[in-house]
XYZ file of C-alpha atoms in Angstrom:
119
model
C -23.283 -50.112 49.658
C -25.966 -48.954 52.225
C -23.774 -45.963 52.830
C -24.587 -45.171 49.239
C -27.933 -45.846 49.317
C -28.013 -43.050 52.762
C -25.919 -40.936 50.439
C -28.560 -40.530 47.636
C -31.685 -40.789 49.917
C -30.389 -37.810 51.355
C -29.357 -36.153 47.959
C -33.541 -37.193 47.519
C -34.772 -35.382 50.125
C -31.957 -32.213 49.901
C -33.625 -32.237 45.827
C -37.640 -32.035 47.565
C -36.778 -29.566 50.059
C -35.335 -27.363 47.235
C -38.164 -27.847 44.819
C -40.640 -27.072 47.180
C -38.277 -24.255 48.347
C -38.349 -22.753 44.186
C -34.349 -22.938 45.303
C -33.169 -23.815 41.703
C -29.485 -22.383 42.135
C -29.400 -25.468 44.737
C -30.905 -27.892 42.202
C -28.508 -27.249 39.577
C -25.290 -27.968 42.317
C -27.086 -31.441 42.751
C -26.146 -32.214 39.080
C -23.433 -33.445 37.207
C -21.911 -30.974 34.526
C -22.990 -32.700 31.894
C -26.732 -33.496 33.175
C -29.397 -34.219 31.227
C -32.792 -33.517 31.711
C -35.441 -35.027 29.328
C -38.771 -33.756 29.940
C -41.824 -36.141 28.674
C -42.487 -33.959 26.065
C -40.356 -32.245 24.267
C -36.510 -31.681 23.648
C -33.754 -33.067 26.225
C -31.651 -30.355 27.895
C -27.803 -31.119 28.451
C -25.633 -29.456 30.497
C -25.818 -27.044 34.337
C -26.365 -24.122 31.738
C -29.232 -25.326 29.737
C -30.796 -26.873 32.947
C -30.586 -23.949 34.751
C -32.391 -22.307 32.139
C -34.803 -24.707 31.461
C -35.742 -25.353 35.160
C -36.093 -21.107 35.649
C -38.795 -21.252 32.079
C -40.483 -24.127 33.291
C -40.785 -24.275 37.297
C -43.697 -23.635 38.653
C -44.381 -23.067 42.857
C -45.694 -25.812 44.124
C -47.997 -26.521 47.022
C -47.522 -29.845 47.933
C -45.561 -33.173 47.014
C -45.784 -36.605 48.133
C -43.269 -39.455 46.728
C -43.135 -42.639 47.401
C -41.860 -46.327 46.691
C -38.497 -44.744 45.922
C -36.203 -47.371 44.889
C -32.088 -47.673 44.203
C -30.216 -49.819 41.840
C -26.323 -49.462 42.424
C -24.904 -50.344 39.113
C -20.872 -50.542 39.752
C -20.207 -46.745 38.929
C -24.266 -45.332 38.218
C -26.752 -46.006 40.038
C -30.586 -45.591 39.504
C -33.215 -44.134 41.803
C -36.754 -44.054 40.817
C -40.001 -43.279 42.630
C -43.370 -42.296 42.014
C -44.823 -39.150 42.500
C -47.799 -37.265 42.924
C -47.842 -33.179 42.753
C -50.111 -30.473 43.380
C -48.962 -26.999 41.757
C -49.937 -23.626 43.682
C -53.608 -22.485 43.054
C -54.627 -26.227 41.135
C -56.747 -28.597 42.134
C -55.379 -30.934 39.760
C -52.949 -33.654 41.026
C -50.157 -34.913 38.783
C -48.958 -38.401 39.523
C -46.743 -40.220 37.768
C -42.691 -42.039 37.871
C -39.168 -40.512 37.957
C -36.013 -41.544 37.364
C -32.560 -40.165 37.930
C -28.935 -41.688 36.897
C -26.515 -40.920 39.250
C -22.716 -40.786 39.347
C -20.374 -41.449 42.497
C -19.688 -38.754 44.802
C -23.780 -38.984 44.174
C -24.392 -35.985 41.300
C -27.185 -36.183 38.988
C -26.007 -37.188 35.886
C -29.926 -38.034 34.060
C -33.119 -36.976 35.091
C -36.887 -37.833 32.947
C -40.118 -38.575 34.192
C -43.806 -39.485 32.895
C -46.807 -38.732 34.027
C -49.607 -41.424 34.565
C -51.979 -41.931 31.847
């Protein structure tokens, strides 16, 4: 059990390093085939394809991330990591903060990813 937990804290930080890198190519091998990502506003997006696209539309460079209180939920054959985050894009000011959550099948892939910004 803690080995998974090591297993998909380190999927966690190989994810930050290659969102802050803008290295999407190594975001989409982090995900299941039939991933799902379901932004807060918007459509959900289903499958490497359609993520791929969607993260190459939408990404934007950013400067600086912090998360914290990252927790894991190993559910027999899923698990559940969420965490709160707080992100400052390239050029802004602004900060966003808010929680994210990611479903996860064994051999640790993302299968589901959504998140929500603070009010």
């Amino acid at each position: 059990m803690e080995t998974d937990k090591t297993a998909i804290l380190q999927l966690h930080e190989n994810w930050l390093a290659a969102e802050l890198g803008g290295r999407n190519a190594d975001l989409i091998h982090m995900c299941c085939e039939e991933v799902v990502v379901a932004p807060p506003e918007g459509a959900a997006v289903q499958g490497r394809a359609a993520v791929d696209d969607f993260l190459r539309r939408s990404a934007a460079p950013i400067e600086e991330m912090r998360v914290e209180d990252v927790s894991i939920d190993l559910l027999g054959v899923l698990a559940v990591k969420r965490a709160r985050f707080a992100t400052r894009l390239v050029g802004s000011a602004e900060v966003f903060r808010g929680v994210h959550v990611w479903v996860l099948r064994p051999r640790w892939k993302i299968l589901y990813i959504t998140w929500a910004l603070d009010a």
